[in-house]
Amino acid sequence: MDTGIGIDGGQSGLRLRLVSSRGDADTGVIDAPTVSHTDHDLIDAYVASITASWGSGRTPVSRVVAGLSALPPSSGERDVLGRLLCDITGAGETWLCDDSITAHRAAFAGGPGVVLAVGTGVACLAIDSTGRLHHVDGAGYLIDDDGSGYSIGGAGLRAAVRFHDGRGPATRLLARACDTFHC
């Protein structure tokens, strides 16, 4: 039986799942330490997280498919990460892509449609009827990702601080912000 590992790596969590070619999961979801855009060495961070979560003594798998919101920037670095994931899991091959790609594939099986990956960050991927991809945002919560949990929370905190400083209108968030940040 052909067995693989699916990895869902967003900014708020990293999860692994062992799945057979029949489509049934042989184990539940394995939560792993999160890897973030802000990690200095993404390769080391992913290897440490997945090694710690995958463990040793498992039967090798045929393929690892990883949808990651924080992909290493160069193709050479992605190749290195792919080889290391094969070493960790005993896999014959690794497929790496942005997490919006795996979310779209899961929702639309390669057909046209729009998917939003919303959490700490946000990305929108649409495939139109001609097969053309349209990707919006996904630059990371520190750069853009409008509509993400990070951007919405930050906007609320900035509004509370402006009111606190006498620079903006009243907001219901001031009391919560002061409780949290002792202002």
PDB file of C-alpha atoms in Angstrom:
ATOM      1  CA  MET A   1       0.000   0.000   0.000  1.00  0.00           C
ATOM      2  CA  ASP A   2       1.217   3.492  -0.938  1.00  0.00           C
ATOM      3  CA  THR A   3       1.445   5.749   2.137  1.00  0.00           C
ATOM      4  CA  GLY A   4       2.299   9.424   2.339  1.00  0.00           C
ATOM      5  CA  ILE A   5       2.448  12.345   4.714  1.00  0.00           C
ATOM      6  CA  GLY A   6       0.472  15.529   4.246  1.00  0.00           C
ATOM      7  CA  ILE A   7       1.906  18.583   5.988  1.00  0.00           C
ATOM      8  CA  ASP A   8      -0.178  21.721   6.532  1.00  0.00           C
ATOM      9  CA  GLY A   9       2.155  24.505   7.616  1.00  0.00           C
ATOM     10  CA  GLY A  10       0.541  27.825   8.415  1.00  0.00           C
ATOM     11  CA  GLN A  11       1.730  30.642  10.663  1.00  0.00           C
ATOM     12  CA  SER A  12      -0.468  29.495  13.534  1.00  0.00           C
ATOM     13  CA  GLY A  13       0.268  25.779  13.360  1.00  0.00           C
ATOM     14  CA  LEU A  14       2.063  22.911  11.640  1.00  0.00           C
ATOM     15  CA  ARG A  15       0.228  19.609  11.293  1.00  0.00           C
ATOM     16  CA  LEU A  16       1.239  16.253   9.837  1.00  0.00           C
ATOM     17  CA  ARG A  17      -1.075  13.438   8.782  1.00  0.00           C
ATOM     18  CA  LEU A  18      -0.175   9.976   7.539  1.00  0.00           C
ATOM     19  CA  VAL A  19      -2.522   8.897   4.730  1.00  0.00           C
ATOM     20  CA  SER A  20      -2.738   5.717   2.640  1.00  0.00           C
ATOM     21  CA  SER A  21      -3.474   5.603  -1.087  1.00  0.00           C
ATOM     22  CA  ARG A  22      -6.989   4.505  -0.151  1.00  0.00           C
ATOM     23  CA  GLY A  23      -7.423   7.978   1.352  1.00  0.00           C
ATOM     24  CA  ASP A  24      -7.868   6.841   4.924  1.00  0.00           C
ATOM     25  CA  ALA A  25      -5.683   8.270   7.644  1.00  0.00           C
ATOM     26  CA  ASP A  26      -3.593   5.713   9.496  1.00  0.00           C
ATOM     27  CA  THR A  27      -2.989   8.117  12.369  1.00  0.00           C
ATOM     28  CA  GLY A  28      -4.650  11.229  13.624  1.00  0.00           C
ATOM     29  CA  VAL A  29      -3.231  14.650  13.098  1.00  0.00           C
ATOM     30  CA  ILE A  30       0.210  15.166  14.618  1.00  0.00           C
ATOM     31  CA  ASP A  31       0.686  18.725  15.840  1.00  0.00           C
ATOM     32  CA  ALA A  32       4.204  20.070  15.397  1.00  0.00           C
ATOM     33  CA  PRO A  33       5.958  23.247  16.526  1.00  0.00           C
ATOM     34  CA  THR A  34       5.038  26.173  14.266  1.00  0.00           C
ATOM     35  CA  VAL A  35       7.506  27.530  11.720  1.00  0.00           C
ATOM     36  CA  SER A  36       7.179  31.242  10.950  1.00  0.00           C
ATOM     37  CA  HIS A  37       8.272  33.688   8.255  1.00  0.00           C
ATOM     38  CA  THR A  38      10.377  35.279  11.016  1.00  0.00           C
ATOM     39  CA  ASP A  39      12.490  32.174  11.690  1.00  0.00           C
ATOM     40  CA  HIS A  40      16.043  32.966  10.635  1.00  0.00           C
ATOM     41  CA  ASP A  41      16.690  29.579   9.042  1.00  0.00           C
ATOM     42  CA  LEU A  42      13.497  28.085   7.673  1.00  0.00           C
ATOM     43  CA  ILE A  43      15.180  24.823   6.709  1.00  0.00           C
ATOM     44  CA  ASP A  44      16.541  24.210  10.214  1.00  0.00           C
ATOM     45  CA  ALA A  45      13.203  25.235  11.755  1.00  0.00           C
ATOM     46  CA  TYR A  46      11.196  22.823   9.568  1.00  0.00           C
ATOM     47  CA  VAL A  47      13.662  19.977  10.074  1.00  0.00           C
ATOM     48  CA  ALA A  48      13.616  20.434  13.865  1.00  0.00           C
ATOM     49  CA  SER A  49       9.816  20.692  14.008  1.00  0.00           C
ATOM     50  CA  ILE A  50       9.091  17.703  11.783  1.00  0.00           C
ATOM     51  CA  THR A  51      11.846  15.530  13.264  1.00  0.00           C
ATOM     52  CA  ALA A  52      10.539  16.147  16.780  1.00  0.00           C
ATOM     53  CA  SER A  53       6.952  15.380  15.732  1.00  0.00           C
ATOM     54  CA  TRP A  54       7.535  12.499  13.333  1.00  0.00           C
ATOM     55  CA  GLY A  55       9.883  10.655  15.659  1.00  0.00           C
ATOM     56  CA  SER A  56      11.896   7.600  14.726  1.00  0.00           C
ATOM     57  CA  GLY A  57      11.129   3.953  14.098  1.00  0.00           C
ATOM     58  CA  ARG A  58       8.213   4.617  11.745  1.00  0.00           C
ATOM     59  CA  THR A  59       7.769   2.753   8.482  1.00  0.00           C
ATOM     60  CA  PRO A  60       9.069   4.844   5.563  1.00  0.00           C
ATOM     61  CA  VAL A  61       6.475   6.545   3.381  1.00  0.00           C
ATOM     62  CA  SER A  62       6.427   6.984  -0.382  1.00  0.00           C
ATOM     63  CA  ARG A  63       5.729  10.724  -0.573  1.00  0.00           C
ATOM     64  CA  VAL A  64       5.609  13.897   1.514  1.00  0.00           C
ATOM     65  CA  VAL A  65       3.288  16.666   0.277  1.00  0.00           C
ATOM     66  CA  ALA A  66       3.819  19.915   2.180  1.00  0.00           C
ATOM     67  CA  GLY A  67       1.750  23.069   1.810  1.00  0.00           C
ATOM     68  CA  LEU A  68       3.757  25.702   3.679  1.00  0.00           C
ATOM     69  CA  SER A  69       2.982  29.363   4.239  1.00  0.00           C
ATOM     70  CA  ALA A  70       6.667  30.037   4.894  1.00  0.00           C
ATOM     71  CA  LEU A  71       8.541  28.436   2.004  1.00  0.00           C
ATOM     72  CA  PRO A  72      12.306  28.912   1.786  1.00  0.00           C
ATOM     73  CA  PRO A  73      12.867  31.718  -0.745  1.00  0.00           C
ATOM     74  CA  SER A  74      15.116  30.036  -3.323  1.00  0.00           C
ATOM     75  CA  SER A  75      14.580  26.889  -5.358  1.00  0.00           C
ATOM     76  CA  GLY A  76      17.936  25.586  -4.097  1.00  0.00           C
ATOM     77  CA  GLU A  77      16.812  25.961  -0.477  1.00  0.00           C
ATOM     78  CA  ARG A  78      13.492  24.282  -1.277  1.00  0.00           C
ATOM     79  CA  ASP A  79      15.408  21.383  -2.873  1.00  0.00           C
ATOM     80  CA  VAL A  80      17.502  21.024   0.294  1.00  0.00           C
ATOM     81  CA  LEU A  81      14.375  21.048   2.477  1.00  0.00           C
ATOM     82  CA  GLY A  82      12.757  18.431   0.230  1.00  0.00           C
ATOM     83  CA  ARG A  83      15.785  16.132   0.493  1.00  0.00           C
ATOM     84  CA  LEU A  84      15.910  16.538   4.273  1.00  0.00           C
ATOM     85  CA  LEU A  85      12.200  15.721   4.598  1.00  0.00           C
ATOM     86  CA  CYS A  86      12.850  12.566   2.570  1.00  0.00           C
ATOM     87  CA  ASP A  87      15.687  11.684   4.955  1.00  0.00           C
ATOM     88  CA  ILE A  88      13.479  12.219   8.037  1.00  0.00           C
ATOM     89  CA  THR A  89      10.500  10.226   6.757  1.00  0.00           C
ATOM     90  CA  GLY A  90      12.147   7.732   4.408  1.00  0.00           C
ATOM     91  CA  ALA A  91      10.031   9.146   1.567  1.00  0.00           C
ATOM     92  CA  GLY A  92      10.989   8.662  -2.054  1.00  0.00           C
ATOM     93  CA  GLU A  93       9.836  12.145  -3.021  1.00  0.00           C
ATOM     94  CA  THR A  94       8.686  15.447  -1.550  1.00  0.00           C
ATOM     95  CA  TRP A  95       6.332  17.972  -3.074  1.00  0.00           C
ATOM     96  CA  LEU A  96       6.595  21.490  -1.600  1.00  0.00           C
ATOM     97  CA  CYS A  97       4.250  24.352  -2.377  1.00  0.00           C
ATOM     98  CA  ASP A  98       2.504  27.342  -0.840  1.00  0.00           C
ATOM     99  CA  ASP A  99      -0.320  26.382   1.540  1.00  0.00           C
ATOM    100  CA  SER A 100      -2.848  28.219  -0.633  1.00  0.00           C
ATOM    101  CA  ILE A 101      -2.076  25.725  -3.441  1.00  0.00           C
ATOM    102  CA  THR A 102      -2.821  22.697  -1.255  1.00  0.00           C
ATOM    103  CA  ALA A 103      -5.958  24.369   0.113  1.00  0.00           C
ATOM    104  CA  HIS A 104      -7.187  25.070  -3.432  1.00  0.00           C
ATOM    105  CA  ARG A 105      -6.393  21.532  -4.577  1.00  0.00           C
ATOM    106  CA  ALA A 106      -8.274  20.072  -1.619  1.00  0.00           C
ATOM    107  CA  ALA A 107     -11.310  22.269  -2.274  1.00  0.00           C
ATOM    108  CA  PHE A 108     -11.507  22.171  -6.084  1.00  0.00           C
ATOM    109  CA  ALA A 109      -9.407  19.181  -7.251  1.00  0.00           C
ATOM    110  CA  GLY A 110      -7.573  21.411  -9.723  1.00  0.00           C
ATOM    111  CA  GLY A 111     -10.696  23.020 -11.193  1.00  0.00           C
ATOM    112  CA  PRO A 112     -11.684  26.678 -11.183  1.00  0.00           C
ATOM    113  CA  GLY A 113     -12.567  28.334  -7.892  1.00  0.00           C
ATOM    114  CA  VAL A 114     -11.404  30.701  -5.166  1.00  0.00           C
ATOM    115  CA  VAL A 115      -9.925  29.708  -1.819  1.00  0.00           C
ATOM    116  CA  LEU A 116      -9.038  31.919   1.130  1.00  0.00           C
ATOM    117  CA  ALA A 117      -6.448  30.749   3.649  1.00  0.00           C
ATOM    118  CA  VAL A 118      -7.121  32.982   6.647  1.00  0.00           C
ATOM    119  CA  GLY A 119      -5.427  32.818  10.025  1.00  0.00           C
ATOM    120  CA  THR A 120      -2.495  34.737  11.458  1.00  0.00           C
ATOM    121  CA  GLY A 121      -1.792  35.605   7.811  1.00  0.00           C
ATOM    122  CA  VAL A 122      -4.029  35.460   4.760  1.00  0.00           C
ATOM    123  CA  ALA A 123      -3.761  34.375   1.139  1.00  0.00           C
ATOM    124  CA  CYS A 124      -6.279  34.206  -1.672  1.00  0.00           C
ATOM    125  CA  LEU A 125      -5.796  31.898  -4.643  1.00  0.00           C
ATOM    126  CA  ALA A 126      -8.181  31.759  -7.584  1.00  0.00           C
ATOM    127  CA  ILE A 127      -7.979  29.606 -10.679  1.00  0.00           C
ATOM    128  CA  ASP A 128     -10.201  30.861 -13.477  1.00  0.00           C
ATOM    129  CA  SER A 129     -11.910  28.800 -16.192  1.00  0.00           C
ATOM    130  CA  THR A 130      -8.834  29.120 -18.445  1.00  0.00           C
ATOM    131  CA  GLY A 131      -6.567  27.631 -15.761  1.00  0.00           C
ATOM    132  CA  ARG A 132      -4.868  30.953 -15.003  1.00  0.00           C
ATOM    133  CA  LEU A 133      -3.793  31.456 -11.375  1.00  0.00           C
ATOM    134  CA  HIS A 134      -4.522  34.679  -9.486  1.00  0.00           C
ATOM    135  CA  HIS A 135      -2.717  34.966  -6.152  1.00  0.00           C
ATOM    136  CA  VAL A 136      -3.388  37.829  -3.740  1.00  0.00           C
ATOM    137  CA  ASP A 137      -1.490  38.554  -0.540  1.00  0.00           C
ATOM    138  CA  GLY A 138       0.312  35.771   1.295  1.00  0.00           C
ATOM    139  CA  ALA A 139       3.349  38.009   1.763  1.00  0.00           C
ATOM    140  CA  GLY A 140       3.438  37.336   5.490  1.00  0.00           C
ATOM    141  CA  TYR A 141       1.700  38.986   8.385  1.00  0.00           C
ATOM    142  CA  LEU A 142       4.546  41.463   8.946  1.00  0.00           C
ATOM    143  CA  ILE A 143       4.416  42.751   5.357  1.00  0.00           C
ATOM    144  CA  ASP A 144       0.813  42.863   4.162  1.00  0.00           C
ATOM    145  CA  ASP A 145      -1.823  40.102   4.555  1.00  0.00           C
ATOM    146  CA  ASP A 146      -4.802  42.482   4.828  1.00  0.00           C
ATOM    147  CA  GLY A 147      -7.724  40.799   6.559  1.00  0.00           C
ATOM    148  CA  SER A 148      -5.550  38.433   8.579  1.00  0.00           C
ATOM    149  CA  GLY A 149      -5.887  37.944  12.320  1.00  0.00           C
ATOM    150  CA  TYR A 150      -2.632  39.836  12.774  1.00  0.00           C
ATOM    151  CA  SER A 151      -3.721  42.853  10.699  1.00  0.00           C
ATOM    152  CA  ILE A 152      -7.187  43.048  12.279  1.00  0.00           C
ATOM    153  CA  GLY A 153      -5.792  42.746  15.814  1.00  0.00           C
ATOM    154  CA  GLY A 154      -3.087  45.306  15.075  1.00  0.00           C
ATOM    155  CA  ALA A 155      -5.617  47.782  13.672  1.00  0.00           C
ATOM    156  CA  GLY A 156      -7.715  47.416  16.824  1.00  0.00           C
ATOM    157  CA  LEU A 157      -4.738  47.984  19.101  1.00  0.00           C
ATOM    158  CA  ARG A 158      -3.616  51.033  17.094  1.00  0.00           C
ATOM    159  CA  ALA A 159      -7.136  52.510  17.378  1.00  0.00           C
ATOM    160  CA  ALA A 160      -7.142  51.944  21.159  1.00  0.00           C
ATOM    161  CA  VAL A 161      -3.734  53.604  21.533  1.00  0.00           C
ATOM    162  CA  ARG A 162      -4.808  56.611  19.418  1.00  0.00           C
ATOM    163  CA  PHE A 163      -7.849  57.123  21.671  1.00  0.00           C
ATOM    164  CA  HIS A 164      -5.731  56.647  24.807  1.00  0.00           C
ATOM    165  CA  ASP A 165      -3.316  59.315  23.550  1.00  0.00           C
ATOM    166  CA  GLY A 166      -6.132  61.722  22.587  1.00  0.00           C
ATOM    167  CA  ARG A 167      -5.493  61.308  18.859  1.00  0.00           C
ATOM    168  CA  GLY A 168      -8.581  59.350  17.820  1.00  0.00           C
ATOM    169  CA  PRO A 169     -12.202  58.475  18.539  1.00  0.00           C
ATOM    170  CA  ALA A 170     -13.357  56.304  21.429  1.00  0.00           C
ATOM    171  CA  THR A 171     -13.100  52.542  20.989  1.00  0.00           C
ATOM    172  CA  ARG A 172     -14.422  49.639  23.021  1.00  0.00           C
ATOM    173  CA  LEU A 173     -11.028  48.005  22.759  1.00  0.00           C
ATOM    174  CA  LEU A 174      -9.256  50.446  25.087  1.00  0.00           C
ATOM    175  CA  ALA A 175     -10.158  48.631  28.327  1.00  0.00           C
ATOM    176  CA  ARG A 176      -9.075  45.244  26.912  1.00  0.00           C
ATOM    177  CA  ALA A 177      -5.857  46.701  25.519  1.00  0.00           C
ATOM    178  CA  CYS A 178      -5.036  48.385  28.851  1.00  0.00           C
ATOM    179  CA  ASP A 179      -5.784  45.175  30.768  1.00  0.00           C
ATOM    180  CA  THR A 180      -3.447  43.235  28.497  1.00  0.00           C
ATOM    181  CA  PHE A 181      -0.672  45.804  28.130  1.00  0.00           C
ATOM    182  CA  HIS A 182      -0.988  47.589  31.509  1.00  0.00           C
ATOM    183  CA  CYS A 183      -1.542  51.121  30.208  1.00  0.00           C
TER     184      CYS A 183
END
